[in-house]
Coordinates of C-alpha atoms and ligand atoms in Angstrom, one line a residue:
M1 CA 35.2 -61.0 -23.3
K2 CA 37.2 -59.8 -26.4
T3 CA 34.0 -58.4 -28.0
R4 CA 33.3 -56.5 -24.8
L5 CA 36.8 -55.0 -24.8
V6 CA 36.5 -53.9 -28.4
L7 CA 33.1 -52.4 -27.7
A8 CA 34.5 -50.5 -24.7
L9 CA 37.3 -49.2 -26.8
I10 CA 34.9 -48.1 -29.5
G11 CA 33.0 -46.3 -26.8
V12 CA 36.1 -44.5 -25.6
V13 CA 37.0 -43.5 -29.1
A14 CA 33.5 -42.3 -29.8
L15 CA 33.5 -40.3 -26.6
S16 CA 36.7 -38.6 -27.2
G17 CA 35.5 -37.8 -30.7
C18 CA 32.6 -35.9 -29.3
G19 CA 34.7 -33.5 -27.2
G20 CA 35.6 -30.0 -28.1
T21 CA 33.4 -27.0 -28.4
T22 CA 31.1 -25.9 -31.2
K23 CA 28.1 -23.7 -31.1
D24 CA 24.5 -24.9 -31.1
S25 CA 21.5 -23.1 -32.5
A26 CA 21.0 -21.5 -29.2
G27 CA 24.4 -19.9 -29.4
Q28 CA 25.7 -21.9 -26.4
Q29 CA 28.9 -23.8 -26.8
T30 CA 28.3 -27.5 -26.9
G31 CA 30.5 -30.5 -26.3
T32 CA 30.8 -33.4 -23.9
A33 CA 32.1 -34.0 -20.5
T34 CA 35.5 -35.6 -20.5
G35 CA 34.8 -38.1 -17.7
T36 CA 35.0 -41.7 -19.0
A37 CA 34.5 -43.8 -15.8
A38 CA 31.3 -45.8 -15.8
A39 CA 28.4 -44.5 -13.8
N40 CA 27.2 -46.6 -10.9
P41 CA 23.5 -45.6 -10.4
G42 CA 23.2 -47.9 -7.3
A43 CA 26.2 -46.3 -5.5
P44 CA 25.1 -44.6 -2.2
L45 CA 25.6 -40.9 -1.8
K46 CA 28.9 -40.3 -0.1
E47 CA 28.8 -38.5 3.3
N48 CA 31.0 -35.6 4.3
L49 CA 31.5 -34.4 0.8
K50 CA 33.1 -31.0 0.6
I51 CA 31.4 -28.8 -1.9
T52 CA 32.2 -25.2 -2.8
F53 CA 29.4 -23.0 -4.0
L54 CA 30.7 -20.2 -6.2
P55 CA 28.1 -17.8 -7.6
K56 CA 28.8 -15.0 -10.2
Q57 CA 28.9 -12.6 -7.3
V58 CA 28.0 -12.7 -3.6
N59 CA 26.0 -9.6 -3.1
N60 CA 23.1 -10.5 -5.5
P61 CA 19.8 -11.6 -3.9
Y62 CA 19.3 -14.1 -6.8
F63 CA 22.4 -16.0 -5.7
T64 CA 21.7 -15.6 -2.0
V65 CA 18.4 -17.5 -2.6
A66 CA 20.3 -20.1 -4.8
Q67 CA 22.8 -20.5 -1.9
K68 CA 19.9 -21.3 0.5
G69 CA 18.9 -24.1 -1.7
A70 CA 22.5 -25.3 -2.0
E71 CA 22.8 -25.3 1.8
K72 CA 19.6 -27.2 2.1
A73 CA 20.9 -29.9 -0.2
G74 CA 24.3 -29.8 1.6
S75 CA 22.5 -30.8 4.9
A76 CA 20.4 -33.4 3.2
I77 CA 23.4 -35.2 1.9
K78 CA 25.3 -34.7 5.2
G79 CA 28.0 -32.8 3.4
E80 CA 29.9 -29.6 4.0
L81 CA 28.9 -26.7 1.8
K82 CA 31.1 -23.7 1.6
A83 CA 29.8 -20.6 -0.2
T84 CA 32.3 -18.1 -1.4
G85 CA 32.8 -15.7 -4.4
P86 CA 33.7 -12.3 -5.8
S87 CA 31.7 -9.1 -5.1
D88 CA 31.7 -8.2 -8.8
A89 CA 30.6 -10.4 -11.7
S90 CA 33.6 -9.7 -13.9
A91 CA 35.1 -12.2 -16.3
S92 CA 38.2 -13.4 -14.4
S93 CA 37.0 -12.7 -10.9
Q94 CA 36.3 -16.4 -10.2
V95 CA 39.6 -17.9 -11.1
T96 CA 41.3 -17.6 -7.7
Y97 CA 38.3 -19.1 -5.9
I98 CA 38.4 -22.1 -8.3
N99 CA 42.1 -22.6 -7.6
T100 CA 41.5 -22.3 -3.9
A101 CA 38.8 -25.0 -4.0
A102 CA 41.2 -27.3 -5.7
Q103 CA 44.0 -26.6 -3.3
Q104 CA 41.7 -27.2 -0.3
G105 CA 40.9 -30.7 -1.7
Q106 CA 37.2 -30.0 -2.2
N107 CA 35.2 -32.9 -3.8
A108 CA 33.1 -30.7 -6.0
L109 CA 32.6 -27.2 -7.2
V110 CA 29.2 -25.7 -8.1
L111 CA 29.5 -22.5 -10.0
S112 CA 27.7 -19.9 -12.2
A113 CA 30.3 -18.8 -14.7
N114 CA 30.9 -15.1 -15.4
D115 CA 32.7 -16.0 -18.6
A116 CA 32.6 -19.4 -20.3
N117 CA 36.3 -19.4 -21.3
A118 CA 38.0 -17.2 -18.7
V119 CA 37.3 -19.9 -16.0
A120 CA 38.0 -22.9 -18.3
P121 CA 41.7 -23.5 -17.6
A122 CA 41.2 -23.2 -13.8
L123 CA 38.3 -25.6 -14.0
K124 CA 40.2 -28.1 -16.1
S125 CA 43.1 -28.1 -13.7
A126 CA 40.6 -28.5 -10.7
R127 CA 39.1 -31.5 -12.5
A128 CA 42.5 -33.0 -13.1
Q129 CA 43.0 -32.8 -9.3
G130 CA 39.8 -34.8 -8.8
L131 CA 37.1 -32.2 -8.3
K132 CA 33.7 -32.7 -10.0
V133 CA 32.5 -29.5 -11.6
V134 CA 28.8 -28.5 -11.9
T135 CA 27.8 -25.3 -13.6
F136 CA 24.4 -23.8 -12.9
D137 CA 22.7 -20.7 -14.2
S138 CA 25.5 -19.7 -16.5
D139 CA 27.6 -22.3 -18.2
A140 CA 31.4 -22.7 -18.6
A141 CA 33.0 -24.2 -21.7
P142 CA 31.4 -27.7 -21.8
D143 CA 34.8 -29.4 -21.9
A144 CA 35.7 -27.7 -18.6
R145 CA 32.7 -29.0 -16.5
D146 CA 30.9 -32.3 -15.9
V147 CA 27.3 -31.2 -15.9
F148 CA 25.4 -27.9 -16.6
V149 CA 22.2 -27.4 -14.6
N150 CA 20.1 -25.0 -16.6
Q151 CA 17.2 -23.2 -15.0
A152 CA 15.0 -23.7 -18.1
T153 CA 15.8 -24.3 -21.7
T154 CA 17.6 -21.4 -23.3
K155 CA 15.0 -21.3 -26.0
E156 CA 12.1 -21.2 -23.5
I157 CA 13.6 -18.2 -21.6
G158 CA 14.5 -16.2 -24.8
T159 CA 11.2 -16.7 -26.5
S160 CA 9.1 -15.9 -23.4
Q161 CA 11.0 -12.7 -22.9
V162 CA 10.1 -11.5 -26.4
K163 CA 6.5 -12.5 -26.0
L164 CA 6.2 -10.6 -22.7
I165 CA 7.5 -7.4 -24.1
S166 CA 5.5 -7.7 -27.3
D167 CA 2.3 -8.2 -25.3
A168 CA 3.2 -5.2 -23.1
I169 CA 3.7 -2.8 -25.9
G170 CA 0.9 -4.1 -28.2
G171 CA 3.2 -5.7 -30.7
S172 CA 4.9 -2.6 -32.2
G173 CA 7.6 -0.2 -31.4
E174 CA 11.3 0.2 -30.5
I175 CA 12.7 -2.0 -27.7
A176 CA 16.1 -2.3 -26.0
I177 CA 17.8 -5.0 -23.9
L178 CA 19.4 -4.2 -20.6
S179 CA 21.7 -7.1 -19.9
A180 CA 24.2 -8.0 -17.2
T181 CA 27.9 -8.4 -18.1
A182 CA 28.9 -8.6 -21.7
N183 CA 30.6 -12.0 -21.3
A184 CA 27.9 -13.8 -19.3
T185 CA 27.2 -17.1 -21.1
N186 CA 23.5 -17.3 -20.0
Q187 CA 22.7 -13.7 -21.0
N188 CA 24.3 -14.0 -24.4
A189 CA 22.6 -17.3 -25.1
W190 CA 19.2 -15.7 -24.2
I191 CA 19.9 -12.6 -26.3
E192 CA 20.7 -14.8 -29.3
I193 CA 17.4 -16.5 -29.0
M194 CA 15.6 -13.1 -28.6
K195 CA 17.2 -11.9 -31.8
T196 CA 16.2 -15.0 -33.7
E197 CA 12.7 -14.6 -32.3
L198 CA 12.5 -10.9 -33.3
A199 CA 13.4 -11.8 -36.9
K200 CA 10.1 -13.8 -37.1
P201 CA 7.2 -12.3 -39.1
E202 CA 4.9 -12.2 -36.0
Y203 CA 7.4 -9.7 -34.4
A204 CA 7.9 -7.6 -37.5
G205 CA 6.5 -4.6 -35.5
L206 CA 9.3 -4.8 -32.9
K207 CA 12.6 -3.2 -33.5
L208 CA 15.6 -3.8 -31.2
V209 CA 17.5 -0.6 -31.1
E210 CA 20.2 -1.3 -28.5
T211 CA 21.6 -3.8 -26.1
A212 CA 23.2 -2.2 -23.0
Y213 CA 25.2 -3.8 -20.2
G214 CA 24.6 -2.9 -16.6
N215 CA 27.2 -5.5 -15.4
D216 CA 24.8 -6.8 -12.7
D217 CA 25.6 -3.7 -10.8
D218 CA 22.7 -1.7 -9.4
Q219 CA 24.0 1.8 -10.1
T220 CA 25.4 1.0 -13.5
S221 CA 22.1 -0.7 -14.5
F222 CA 20.1 2.3 -13.2
Q223 CA 22.3 4.7 -15.3
K224 CA 22.1 2.6 -18.3
T225 CA 18.3 2.6 -18.2
Q226 CA 18.4 6.4 -18.1
G227 CA 20.9 6.4 -21.0
L228 CA 18.7 4.1 -23.1
L229 CA 15.7 6.4 -22.6
Q230 CA 17.6 9.5 -23.5
A231 CA 19.3 8.0 -26.6
H232 CA 16.0 6.6 -28.0
P233 CA 13.1 9.0 -27.7
N234 CA 10.8 6.5 -29.4
L235 CA 11.6 3.6 -27.1
K236 CA 8.5 1.7 -26.0
G237 CA 9.9 -1.1 -23.9
I238 CA 12.9 -2.7 -22.2
I239 CA 13.7 -6.3 -21.6
S240 CA 16.2 -6.8 -18.7
P241 CA 16.9 -10.6 -18.3
T242 CA 18.9 -10.0 -15.1
T243 CA 17.5 -9.7 -11.6
V244 CA 19.9 -6.9 -10.8
G245 CA 19.1 -5.0 -14.1
V246 CA 15.3 -5.4 -14.0
A247 CA 15.1 -4.2 -10.4
A248 CA 17.3 -1.1 -11.1
A249 CA 15.4 -0.3 -14.3
A250 CA 12.0 -0.6 -12.5
R251 CA 13.3 1.8 -9.8
Y252 CA 14.4 4.3 -12.4
L253 CA 11.1 4.1 -14.3
D254 CA 9.1 4.4 -11.1
S255 CA 10.8 7.7 -10.2
S256 CA 10.8 9.2 -13.7
E257 CA 8.4 10.8 -16.2
Y258 CA 8.5 7.5 -18.1
K259 CA 6.5 5.6 -15.4
G260 CA 3.5 3.9 -17.1
K261 CA 4.7 5.0 -20.6
I262 CA 7.7 2.7 -21.0
A263 CA 7.0 -1.1 -20.6
L264 CA 9.6 -3.2 -18.7
T265 CA 9.9 -6.9 -18.4
G266 CA 12.7 -9.3 -17.7
L267 CA 13.9 -11.9 -15.2
G268 CA 13.5 -10.8 -11.6
T269 CA 12.9 -12.1 -8.1
P270 CA 9.3 -11.6 -6.9
N271 CA 10.6 -9.9 -3.7
Q272 CA 12.6 -7.3 -5.5
M273 CA 9.8 -6.7 -8.1
R274 CA 6.7 -6.9 -6.0
K275 CA 6.4 -3.1 -5.3
Y276 CA 6.7 -2.3 -9.0
V277 CA 4.2 -4.8 -10.1
Q278 CA 1.7 -3.6 -7.5
N279 CA 2.1 0.0 -8.4
G280 CA 1.8 -0.6 -12.1
T281 CA 5.4 0.2 -13.2
V282 CA 5.8 -3.4 -14.4
K283 CA 3.0 -5.7 -15.7
S284 CA 4.8 -9.0 -15.9
F285 CA 8.2 -10.6 -15.6
A286 CA 9.5 -14.1 -15.3
L287 CA 11.9 -16.4 -13.2
W288 CA 12.4 -19.8 -11.8
D289 CA 13.0 -20.6 -8.2
P290 CA 16.7 -20.0 -7.6
S291 CA 16.7 -22.0 -4.4
K292 CA 15.6 -25.1 -6.3
L293 CA 18.3 -24.4 -8.9
G294 CA 20.9 -24.3 -6.1
Y295 CA 19.5 -27.4 -4.5
L296 CA 19.5 -29.4 -7.8
A297 CA 23.0 -28.2 -8.7
T298 CA 24.4 -29.3 -5.3
Y299 CA 22.7 -32.7 -5.5
T300 CA 24.1 -33.1 -9.0
A301 CA 27.6 -32.4 -7.6
A302 CA 27.0 -35.0 -4.9
A303 CA 25.8 -37.6 -7.4
L304 CA 28.9 -37.0 -9.5
A305 CA 31.3 -37.1 -6.6
S306 CA 29.6 -40.4 -5.4
G307 CA 30.0 -42.0 -8.8
Q308 CA 26.2 -42.3 -9.4
I309 CA 26.6 -40.3 -12.6
T310 CA 29.5 -39.2 -14.8
G311 CA 27.6 -36.5 -16.8
A312 CA 26.8 -38.6 -19.8
E313 CA 23.4 -38.3 -21.6
G314 CA 20.8 -40.6 -20.3
E315 CA 22.2 -41.2 -16.8
K316 CA 19.6 -40.9 -14.0
F317 CA 19.8 -40.0 -10.4
K318 CA 17.6 -38.8 -7.6
A319 CA 17.9 -35.2 -6.5
G320 CA 16.5 -35.5 -3.0
E321 CA 13.1 -33.9 -2.6
L322 CA 13.1 -32.7 -6.2
G323 CA 12.9 -36.3 -7.4
D324 CA 14.4 -38.0 -10.4
Y325 CA 16.4 -36.3 -13.1
T326 CA 18.0 -37.6 -16.4
I327 CA 21.1 -36.0 -17.9
G328 CA 20.2 -34.6 -21.3
A329 CA 22.3 -33.9 -24.4
K330 CA 25.7 -32.2 -23.9
G331 CA 25.7 -32.9 -20.2
E332 CA 22.8 -30.6 -19.5
L333 CA 20.0 -30.9 -16.9
V334 CA 17.0 -28.7 -16.9
L335 CA 15.2 -27.6 -13.8
G336 CA 11.8 -26.7 -15.3
P337 CA 9.9 -24.0 -17.1
P338 CA 10.0 -20.4 -15.8
T339 CA 7.1 -18.9 -14.0
V340 CA 5.5 -15.6 -15.2
F341 CA 4.7 -13.2 -12.3
T342 CA 1.9 -10.6 -12.5
K343 CA -0.2 -8.7 -10.0
D344 CA -2.5 -11.7 -9.7
N345 CA 0.1 -14.3 -8.5
I346 CA 3.1 -12.4 -7.2
D347 CA 2.0 -12.6 -3.6
Q348 CA 2.1 -16.4 -3.7
F349 CA 5.9 -16.2 -4.0
D350 CA 8.5 -15.2 -1.3
F351 CA 12.0 -15.2 -2.7
Ligands
RAM1 C1 21.1 -12.2 -12.4 C2 22.3 -13.0 -13.0 C3 22.0 -14.4 -13.2 C4 20.7 -14.5 -14.0 C5 19.6 -13.9 -13.3 C6 18.3 -13.9 -14.0 O1 21.0 -12.4 -11.1 O2 22.7 -12.3 -14.2 O3 23.0 -15.0 -13.9 O4 20.3 -15.9 -14.2 O5 19.9 -12.5 -13.1

């Protein structure tokens, strides 16, 4: 009995020692969830759980698709899913929605963070009031959430973007990045990986000349594309790892003298990009299925709120029709590798 108590205490000390935020090689902040209650993998999923789904912004088709998956999971667990959120993806825009979820006594919050640190105090206070917090798509500071559901590994996403643009421009020339908002955790982590990748000898022919921010706003992204092309007459290609940015950049190229001359790749939804892939403006781009991401994030929230998991590495749970998942290092779950879309396969996808 005594030995067990001592071991348990050592565990608590070890856990608290792991907290805090440092940076990993992928440039994402790392740390551990603060929950210390033991997981009960055999616990049934609670019914009538109230879950708030809070995307970066509401008027973005990527998050509309993710919401559909979240709603599907919400019905499967017989819970109540409420989707809400700001119309712009700015840093502090989500704080009031987080506070409201806590005031309304929601059981869990599923969010894609516009800024890892701006939302952290509100998330911590929501957790202190009993809410479980799952981030998906774009993480918050790790000590402010229980689990982060990543769409694919940060490394996988960053390296594949560089490979796609390199292949598209024949391995040499100037390239630029058209990102979303300057504080977005996911974008910045991917850009870090891209820069590390570009420093490798196999990409010596590629030169990153600028990173621009379209703020996940269609018009701003459209204008920033135009700006990049005017500022860099030798530009050969653009990577836009945002569904809003890549669609706006494709529309600009399609209607300009640069069509077919400047390569564009990035992360886009097949439905927004189909036209540009079919008419040759874009050869290939990548993404995962956002609805599966929303589904997995919501199931993770339900597993946390039901006590099946606490967010510690190695814990397992069943995410409905997606099957079994195990929490990885730093409280992170990974949905699966991204899909690359080209003329040959794009018609098999409808989202
Ligand atoms: C936009 C958002 C989102 C990102 C996708 C690829 O919709 O920036 O966070 O994951 O693009």
